[in-house]
Amino acid sequence: MSEFAFELELCAHLESRREGVLARQLGASVADPGGRILDVVCVEPGPAFDDRVALSSAAVPDAAIEADVGTGRARYWKDAFDCHPDQARRAVDRACEIGFFERERRKGREYVRQVARYPDWYSRIVGIENKPDLGRPGDLEAQLRTDVSLAVVDEIVLATESYVTRAHLNRIPEAVGVWRVHREDSSGQGEDGVEIEVIRESEPLAVEDSGIEPLESHPGRTDIAVVAPDAKARKRRRIGERAYGKGWRTYDFPACGTCRPDDSSGATLPYCSWKGRVVDAGSECGTSCGGYEPVSESCSETESPPAVDLEAERDRRTPWTADPDGKRRRQSGLDQFG
Ligand code: SF4
């Protein structure tokens, strides 16, 4: 059973049924960044989602959002940031590059302003922990307890392929929703071969309150951090931005003749006919694999392996726009002076 294949097929299924933005493998802890990585995040659209789409295809750096820079008069960049100058410099450059800031020079000094006000673009954030095989739970219980006590996301769901017993349900916090995911082993499970059976609904988490983040465990005690509501709100915004910029199509296609792009799920996934499933090129593929075939042997000189443009697919299939109008307008405006 491959967690990677499970994750991609679940994302493809959710993308066609949910509004907003989906992403994989995003950090969701605050006191210990990287301490908790969520497998899948669904960011639901807020009132100004269209404005976010128009703003930029990339993630907006948090320091640029927090900076005291508005849309009116441009400010000297060094006066607008309350962080280390190197971080401020990086945020200014990136914000200009992706079209959130524009800059002007006066007397050798650089001034910046926002091209558009940062929009109120997301609402609920749902985290999904994938554990296709509950027989190999790893740190599952501790991870879900962290998600519930920290409550950075509005809902947390466990997605599995295993039969879920009462004992399984009793071991995980009550607020955690549980989905049993049925995949393509029998025909007729939805047009993409995936069906979600809701075993238990999730309960809303207290995102507006302080959260408790477990840190290190020692015999008889666990170190914790109390995370204030404003730190959680910043983290939520960062999760939203990372999800918007990154999406979930963050996988490669192996240079192996046995792998073919498969779009039967509605999204194009790297399907290996030797393994009979979707594969993770980064960790599973290479010339030492028993089923590896050099690409040149399976393709004639005129027939190269099909190129897959995952960014174009994301643009086509989701509200995310690779080249939003606002950016195009600014670029054509610059061209007039080129
Ligand atoms: S390298 Fe192996 S696992 Fe990867 S696509 Fe080729 S046959 Fe499949």
Tab-separated table of C-alpha atoms and ligand atoms in Angstrom:
chain	number	residue	atom	x	y	z
A	1	MET	CA	0.000	0.000	0.000
A	2	SER	CA	1.483	3.336	-1.031
A	3	GLU	CA	0.706	6.431	1.040
A	4	PHE	CA	1.952	8.551	-1.840
A	5	ALA	CA	-0.480	7.043	-4.374
A	6	PHE	CA	-3.283	7.282	-1.818
A	7	GLU	CA	-2.521	10.951	-1.224
A	8	LEU	CA	-2.413	11.927	-4.902
A	9	GLU	CA	-5.587	10.036	-5.772
A	10	LEU	CA	-7.393	11.579	-2.803
A	11	CYS	CA	-6.242	15.058	-3.875
A	12	ALA	CA	-7.416	14.470	-7.445
A	13	HIS	CA	-10.798	13.365	-6.115
A	14	LEU	CA	-11.164	16.300	-3.691
A	15	GLU	CA	-10.087	18.838	-6.299
A	16	SER	CA	-13.041	17.983	-8.494
A	17	ARG	CA	-15.491	18.223	-5.598
A	18	ARG	CA	-14.320	21.042	-3.345
A	19	GLU	CA	-13.986	24.752	-3.833
A	20	GLY	CA	-10.845	26.646	-2.918
A	21	VAL	CA	-7.270	25.468	-2.788
A	22	LEU	CA	-5.731	22.072	-2.049
A	23	ALA	CA	-2.108	21.496	-1.110
A	24	ARG	CA	0.059	18.695	0.250
A	25	GLN	CA	2.696	18.507	2.956
A	26	LEU	CA	2.425	21.845	4.712
A	27	GLY	CA	3.826	22.739	8.131
A	28	ALA	CA	1.055	23.254	10.694
A	29	SER	CA	2.881	23.780	13.990
A	30	VAL	CA	3.836	27.138	15.448
A	31	ALA	CA	6.297	26.843	18.359
A	32	ASP	CA	8.271	24.094	16.634
A	33	PRO	CA	8.045	24.918	12.931
A	34	GLY	CA	8.230	21.690	10.953
A	35	GLY	CA	7.212	19.676	14.016
A	36	ARG	CA	3.870	18.849	12.439
A	37	ILE	CA	3.354	18.479	8.704
A	38	LEU	CA	-0.186	18.044	7.427
A	39	ASP	CA	-0.553	15.597	4.535
A	40	VAL	CA	-3.324	17.520	2.797
A	41	VAL	CA	-4.778	20.957	3.415
A	42	CYS	CA	-8.046	22.257	1.923
A	43	VAL	CA	-8.306	26.042	2.119
A	44	GLU	CA	-11.888	27.112	1.551
A	45	PRO	CA	-12.518	30.407	-0.246
A	46	GLY	CA	-13.359	33.555	1.698
A	47	PRO	CA	-15.250	36.658	0.519
A	48	ALA	CA	-12.390	38.098	-1.534
A	49	PHE	CA	-11.054	34.902	-3.091
A	50	ASP	CA	-11.279	36.371	-6.607
A	51	ASP	CA	-9.066	39.280	-5.510
A	52	ARG	CA	-6.449	36.812	-4.306
A	53	VAL	CA	-6.567	35.006	-7.644
A	54	ALA	CA	-6.072	38.321	-9.440
A	55	LEU	CA	-3.199	39.366	-7.152
A	56	SER	CA	-0.536	36.757	-7.931
A	57	SER	CA	-0.101	33.068	-8.663
A	58	ALA	CA	2.654	32.816	-6.049
A	59	ALA	CA	2.620	32.780	-2.248
A	60	VAL	CA	2.889	36.275	-0.784
A	61	PRO	CA	5.668	36.449	1.837
A	62	ASP	CA	4.295	36.882	5.321
A	63	ALA	CA	6.711	39.683	6.203
A	64	ALA	CA	5.398	41.696	3.251
A	65	ILE	CA	1.796	41.249	4.403
A	66	GLU	CA	2.725	42.267	7.958
A	67	ALA	CA	4.805	45.270	6.843
A	68	ASP	CA	3.480	48.768	7.311
A	69	VAL	CA	3.087	49.265	3.578
A	70	GLY	CA	-0.236	50.347	2.127
A	71	THR	CA	-1.650	51.068	-1.279
A	72	GLY	CA	-1.376	54.851	-0.968
A	73	ARG	CA	1.912	56.735	-0.637
A	74	ALA	CA	5.021	54.635	-1.101
A	75	ARG	CA	7.164	54.175	2.026
A	76	TYR	CA	10.903	53.892	2.446
A	77	TRP	CA	11.248	50.115	2.695
A	78	LYS	CA	13.491	50.109	5.755
A	79	ASP	CA	10.926	52.082	7.772
A	80	ALA	CA	8.102	49.702	6.961
A	81	PHE	CA	9.414	46.447	8.428
A	82	ASP	CA	9.677	45.275	11.989
A	83	CYS	CA	12.009	42.340	11.351
A	84	HIS	CA	15.654	41.656	10.541
A	85	PRO	CA	16.816	43.820	7.597
A	86	ASP	CA	17.861	40.731	5.607
A	87	GLN	CA	14.398	39.229	5.975
A	88	ALA	CA	12.860	42.594	5.074
A	89	ARG	CA	15.056	42.861	1.982
A	90	ARG	CA	14.100	39.353	0.848
A	91	ALA	CA	10.409	40.083	1.447
A	92	VAL	CA	10.567	43.345	-0.544
A	93	ASP	CA	12.310	41.690	-3.482
A	94	ARG	CA	9.938	38.750	-3.535
A	95	ALA	CA	6.833	40.923	-3.078
A	96	CYS	CA	7.950	43.064	-6.039
A	97	GLU	CA	8.774	40.006	-8.135
A	98	ILE	CA	5.345	38.416	-7.648
A	99	GLY	CA	3.474	41.696	-8.082
A	100	PHE	CA	2.290	42.406	-4.526
A	101	PHE	CA	4.540	45.479	-4.136
A	102	GLU	CA	5.706	48.015	-6.653
A	103	ARG	CA	8.771	50.153	-6.051
A	104	GLU	CA	10.032	53.553	-6.989
A	105	ARG	CA	13.313	55.368	-6.445
A	106	ARG	CA	13.628	58.811	-4.936
A	107	LYS	CA	16.997	60.369	-4.244
A	108	GLY	CA	18.689	56.972	-4.366
A	109	ARG	CA	16.271	55.428	-1.848
A	110	GLU	CA	13.817	52.669	-2.594
A	111	TYR	CA	10.148	53.194	-1.704
A	112	VAL	CA	7.451	50.543	-1.880
A	113	ARG	CA	3.674	50.374	-1.940
A	114	GLN	CA	1.143	47.573	-2.255
A	115	VAL	CA	-0.247	47.117	-5.750
A	116	ALA	CA	-3.511	45.960	-4.168
A	117	ARG	CA	-4.697	45.594	-0.606
A	118	TYR	CA	-4.108	42.091	0.756
A	119	PRO	CA	-7.520	40.431	0.429
A	120	ASP	CA	-9.615	38.525	2.970
A	121	TRP	CA	-9.525	35.492	0.744
A	122	TYR	CA	-9.788	32.302	2.789
A	123	SER	CA	-12.241	30.969	5.331
A	124	ARG	CA	-12.105	27.479	6.823
A	125	ILE	CA	-8.975	25.370	6.623
A	126	VAL	CA	-9.380	21.595	6.773
A	127	GLY	CA	-6.381	19.380	7.496
A	128	ILE	CA	-6.317	15.743	6.370
A	129	GLU	CA	-4.001	13.129	7.824
A	130	ASN	CA	-3.577	10.179	5.462
A	131	LYS	CA	-3.102	6.794	7.007
A	132	PRO	CA	-4.214	4.277	4.408
A	133	ASP	CA	-3.222	1.344	6.621
A	134	LEU	CA	-4.331	1.705	10.225
A	135	GLY	CA	-2.373	-1.442	11.006
A	136	ARG	CA	0.784	0.690	10.724
A	137	PRO	CA	-0.279	3.813	12.583
A	138	GLY	CA	3.161	5.273	13.392
A	139	ASP	CA	2.684	8.487	15.404
A	140	LEU	CA	-0.912	8.886	14.309
A	141	GLU	CA	-2.519	9.302	17.733
A	142	ALA	CA	0.043	11.860	18.929
A	143	GLN	CA	-0.208	13.794	15.657
A	144	LEU	CA	-3.985	14.016	15.839
A	145	ARG	CA	-3.883	14.995	19.512
A	146	THR	CA	-1.486	17.817	18.570
A	147	ASP	CA	-3.793	18.997	15.769
A	148	VAL	CA	-6.776	19.116	18.129
A	149	SER	CA	-5.035	20.786	21.072
A	150	LEU	CA	-3.215	23.343	18.907
A	151	ALA	CA	-6.266	23.940	16.664
A	152	VAL	CA	-4.576	25.863	13.887
A	153	VAL	CA	-6.966	24.364	11.347
A	154	ASP	CA	-10.749	24.453	11.612
A	155	GLU	CA	-11.199	20.738	11.144
A	156	ILE	CA	-8.996	17.700	11.105
A	157	VAL	CA	-9.835	14.484	9.299
A	158	LEU	CA	-8.190	11.067	9.258
A	159	ALA	CA	-8.395	9.430	5.819
A	160	THR	CA	-7.820	5.679	5.619
A	161	GLU	CA	-8.452	2.658	3.435
A	162	SER	CA	-8.634	0.323	6.411
A	163	TYR	CA	-11.818	-0.984	7.929
A	164	VAL	CA	-12.341	1.333	10.916
A	165	THR	CA	-13.203	-0.402	14.170
A	166	ARG	CA	-14.684	1.026	17.359
A	167	ALA	CA	-11.250	0.522	18.969
A	168	HIS	CA	-9.653	2.724	16.298
A	169	LEU	CA	-12.263	5.430	16.884
A	170	ASN	CA	-11.761	5.300	20.642
A	171	ARG	CA	-8.021	5.855	20.312
A	172	ILE	CA	-8.225	9.138	18.424
A	173	PRO	CA	-9.668	12.434	19.716
A	174	GLU	CA	-13.419	12.771	19.282
A	175	ALA	CA	-13.114	15.968	17.264
A	176	VAL	CA	-11.227	14.180	14.484
A	177	GLY	CA	-13.382	13.230	11.512
A	178	VAL	CA	-12.795	9.834	9.908
A	179	TRP	CA	-13.137	9.025	6.212
A	180	ARG	CA	-12.842	5.583	4.748
A	181	VAL	CA	-11.579	5.984	1.216
A	182	HIS	CA	-12.495	3.286	-1.315
A	183	ARG	CA	-10.264	3.234	-4.378
A	184	GLU	CA	-10.765	1.623	-7.766
A	185	ASP	CA	-10.620	-2.007	-6.552
A	186	SER	CA	-14.205	-2.368	-7.670
A	187	SER	CA	-15.906	-0.653	-10.555
A	188	GLY	CA	-18.603	1.927	-10.175
A	189	GLN	CA	-17.046	3.979	-7.329
A	190	GLY	CA	-17.565	7.362	-8.847
A	191	GLU	CA	-16.111	8.285	-12.209
A	192	ASP	CA	-12.550	8.638	-10.855
A	193	GLY	CA	-12.649	5.327	-8.959
A	194	VAL	CA	-12.577	6.989	-5.529
A	195	GLU	CA	-15.401	7.133	-3.047
A	196	ILE	CA	-15.317	8.635	0.432
A	197	GLU	CA	-17.401	7.044	3.169
A	198	VAL	CA	-17.735	9.373	6.159
A	199	ILE	CA	-17.384	7.166	9.235
A	200	ARG	CA	-17.414	10.082	11.671
A	201	GLU	CA	-17.973	13.788	11.095
A	202	SER	CA	-15.265	16.125	12.371
A	203	GLU	CA	-16.031	18.747	15.008
A	204	PRO	CA	-14.997	22.393	14.619
A	205	LEU	CA	-11.747	23.236	16.444
A	206	ALA	CA	-11.222	26.382	18.544
A	207	VAL	CA	-9.030	28.312	16.102
A	208	GLU	CA	-9.741	31.655	17.828
A	209	ASP	CA	-8.488	30.499	21.243
A	210	SER	CA	-4.968	29.874	22.513
A	211	GLY	CA	-3.666	26.436	21.580
A	212	ILE	CA	-1.408	23.920	23.284
A	213	GLU	CA	1.437	22.558	21.187
A	214	PRO	CA	3.181	19.486	22.610
A	215	LEU	CA	6.928	19.713	22.040
A	216	GLU	CA	9.243	17.068	23.447
A	217	SER	CA	8.129	14.034	25.391
A	218	HIS	CA	10.189	12.758	28.324
A	219	PRO	CA	9.378	9.852	30.621
A	220	GLY	CA	6.456	11.041	32.724
A	221	ARG	CA	6.098	14.504	31.191
A	222	THR	CA	5.671	16.381	27.907
A	223	ASP	CA	7.009	19.874	27.284
A	224	ILE	CA	4.382	22.125	25.777
A	225	ALA	CA	4.076	25.625	24.364
A	226	VAL	CA	1.004	27.800	24.740
A	227	VAL	CA	0.349	29.406	21.368
A	228	ALA	CA	-1.521	32.719	21.393
A	229	PRO	CA	-4.475	33.347	19.066
A	230	ASP	CA	-2.598	35.960	17.008
A	231	ALA	CA	0.290	33.528	16.383
A	232	LYS	CA	-2.257	30.955	15.231
A	233	ALA	CA	-3.916	33.494	12.941
A	234	ARG	CA	-0.533	34.284	11.357
A	235	LYS	CA	0.135	30.583	10.907
A	236	ARG	CA	-3.249	30.122	9.242
A	237	ARG	CA	-2.464	32.927	6.833
A	238	ARG	CA	0.900	31.338	6.080
A	239	ILE	CA	-0.775	27.967	5.477
A	240	GLY	CA	-3.230	29.693	3.138
A	241	GLU	CA	-0.467	31.439	1.219
A	242	ARG	CA	1.737	28.358	1.003
A	243	ALA	CA	-1.237	26.334	-0.201
A	244	TYR	CA	-2.149	28.956	-2.782
A	245	GLY	CA	1.365	29.190	-4.158
A	246	LYS	CA	2.187	25.499	-4.049
A	247	GLY	CA	-0.972	23.494	-4.722
A	248	TRP	CA	-0.794	19.721	-4.589
A	249	ARG	CA	0.807	18.849	-7.929
A	250	THR	CA	4.277	18.840	-6.405
A	251	TYR	CA	5.420	15.551	-7.898
A	252	ASP	CA	7.622	14.500	-10.768
A	253	PHE	CA	7.306	11.974	-13.545
A	254	PRO	CA	10.173	9.462	-13.529
A	255	ALA	CA	12.412	9.139	-16.588
A	256	CYS	CA	11.350	5.534	-17.016
A	257	GLY	CA	9.612	3.948	-19.977
A	258	THR	CA	7.323	1.969	-17.671
A	259	CYS	CA	5.689	5.127	-16.316
A	260	ARG	CA	2.870	6.762	-18.218
A	261	PRO	CA	0.927	9.889	-17.321
A	262	ASP	CA	-2.555	8.730	-16.322
A	263	ASP	CA	-5.414	11.218	-16.322
A	264	SER	CA	-8.262	8.831	-15.575
A	265	SER	CA	-8.734	10.533	-12.184
A	266	GLY	CA	-9.163	13.910	-13.869
A	267	ALA	CA	-5.623	14.917	-12.834
A	268	THR	CA	-2.489	13.605	-14.523
A	269	LEU	CA	-0.620	11.228	-12.216
A	270	PRO	CA	2.589	9.185	-12.705
A	271	TYR	CA	1.264	5.642	-13.204
A	272	CYS	CA	3.758	2.769	-13.297
A	273	SER	CA	2.461	-0.325	-15.048
A	274	TRP	CA	5.138	-2.483	-13.396
A	275	LYS	CA	4.007	-1.560	-9.893
A	276	GLY	CA	0.413	-1.253	-11.018
A	277	ARG	CA	-0.051	2.066	-9.274
A	278	VAL	CA	0.967	5.696	-9.022
A	279	VAL	CA	4.629	6.052	-8.004
A	280	ASP	CA	6.774	8.632	-6.230
A	281	ALA	CA	9.597	9.337	-8.682
A	282	GLY	CA	11.725	10.901	-5.940
A	283	SER	CA	11.809	7.894	-3.637
A	284	GLU	CA	10.845	4.842	-5.698
A	285	CYS	CA	12.331	5.242	-9.154
A	286	GLY	CA	15.771	4.873	-10.651
A	287	THR	CA	17.862	2.593	-12.837
A	288	SER	CA	18.178	0.040	-10.012
A	289	CYS	CA	14.408	-0.567	-9.966
A	290	GLY	CA	13.490	-4.024	-11.324
A	291	GLY	CA	10.941	-2.622	-13.758
A	292	TYR	CA	13.028	0.293	-15.012
A	293	GLU	CA	13.129	0.795	-18.760
A	294	PRO	CA	15.229	3.495	-20.386
A	295	VAL	CA	12.899	6.006	-21.965
A	296	SER	CA	14.685	5.819	-25.329
A	297	GLU	CA	13.908	2.089	-25.696
A	298	SER	CA	10.189	2.541	-25.301
A	299	CYS	CA	9.933	5.630	-27.497
A	300	SER	CA	10.990	6.056	-31.078
A	301	GLU	CA	13.202	9.037	-31.900
A	302	THR	CA	10.222	11.034	-33.045
A	303	GLU	CA	8.089	10.003	-30.090
A	304	SER	CA	9.466	11.456	-26.904
A	305	PRO	CA	7.679	10.736	-23.637
A	306	PRO	CA	4.667	13.004	-23.289
A	307	ALA	CA	5.523	16.223	-21.493
A	308	VAL	CA	3.129	16.961	-18.660
A	309	ASP	CA	2.540	20.590	-17.760
A	310	LEU	CA	1.173	20.323	-14.243
A	311	GLU	CA	1.001	24.095	-13.834
A	312	ALA	CA	-1.175	24.430	-16.926
A	313	GLU	CA	-3.364	21.615	-15.618
A	314	ARG	CA	-3.771	23.397	-12.284
A	315	ASP	CA	-4.686	26.584	-14.133
A	316	ARG	CA	-7.247	24.725	-16.252
A	317	ARG	CA	-8.847	22.676	-13.514
A	318	THR	CA	-8.906	25.050	-10.526
A	319	PRO	CA	-9.629	28.724	-9.802
A	320	TRP	CA	-5.859	29.319	-9.372
A	321	THR	CA	-4.552	31.297	-12.320
A	322	ALA	CA	-0.958	31.008	-13.494
A	323	ASP	CA	-0.880	34.451	-15.075
A	324	PRO	CA	-3.521	36.643	-13.467
A	325	ASP	CA	-4.825	39.776	-15.183
A	326	GLY	CA	-3.409	42.132	-12.576
A	327	LYS	CA	0.108	40.868	-13.230
A	328	ARG	CA	-0.376	41.014	-16.995
A	329	ARG	CA	-1.607	44.609	-16.764
A	330	ARG	CA	1.404	45.606	-14.731
A	331	GLN	CA	3.769	43.884	-17.126
A	332	SER	CA	2.222	45.523	-20.192
A	333	GLY	CA	2.409	48.845	-18.316
A	334	LEU	CA	6.123	48.306	-17.769
A	335	ASP	CA	6.604	47.436	-21.414
A	336	GLN	CA	5.574	50.948	-22.376
A	337	PHE	CA	8.752	52.182	-20.738
A	338	GLY	CA	10.950	49.357	-22.013
B	1	SF4	S1	11.586	3.123	-12.065
B	1	SF4	FE1	10.431	1.316	-11.371
B	1	SF4	S2	8.820	2.151	-10.039
B	1	SF4	FE2	9.628	3.854	-11.248
B	1	SF4	S3	8.266	3.952	-13.035
B	1	SF4	FE3	10.009	2.694	-13.607
B	1	SF4	S4	9.346	0.605	-13.178
B	1	SF4	FE4	7.960	1.951	-12.102
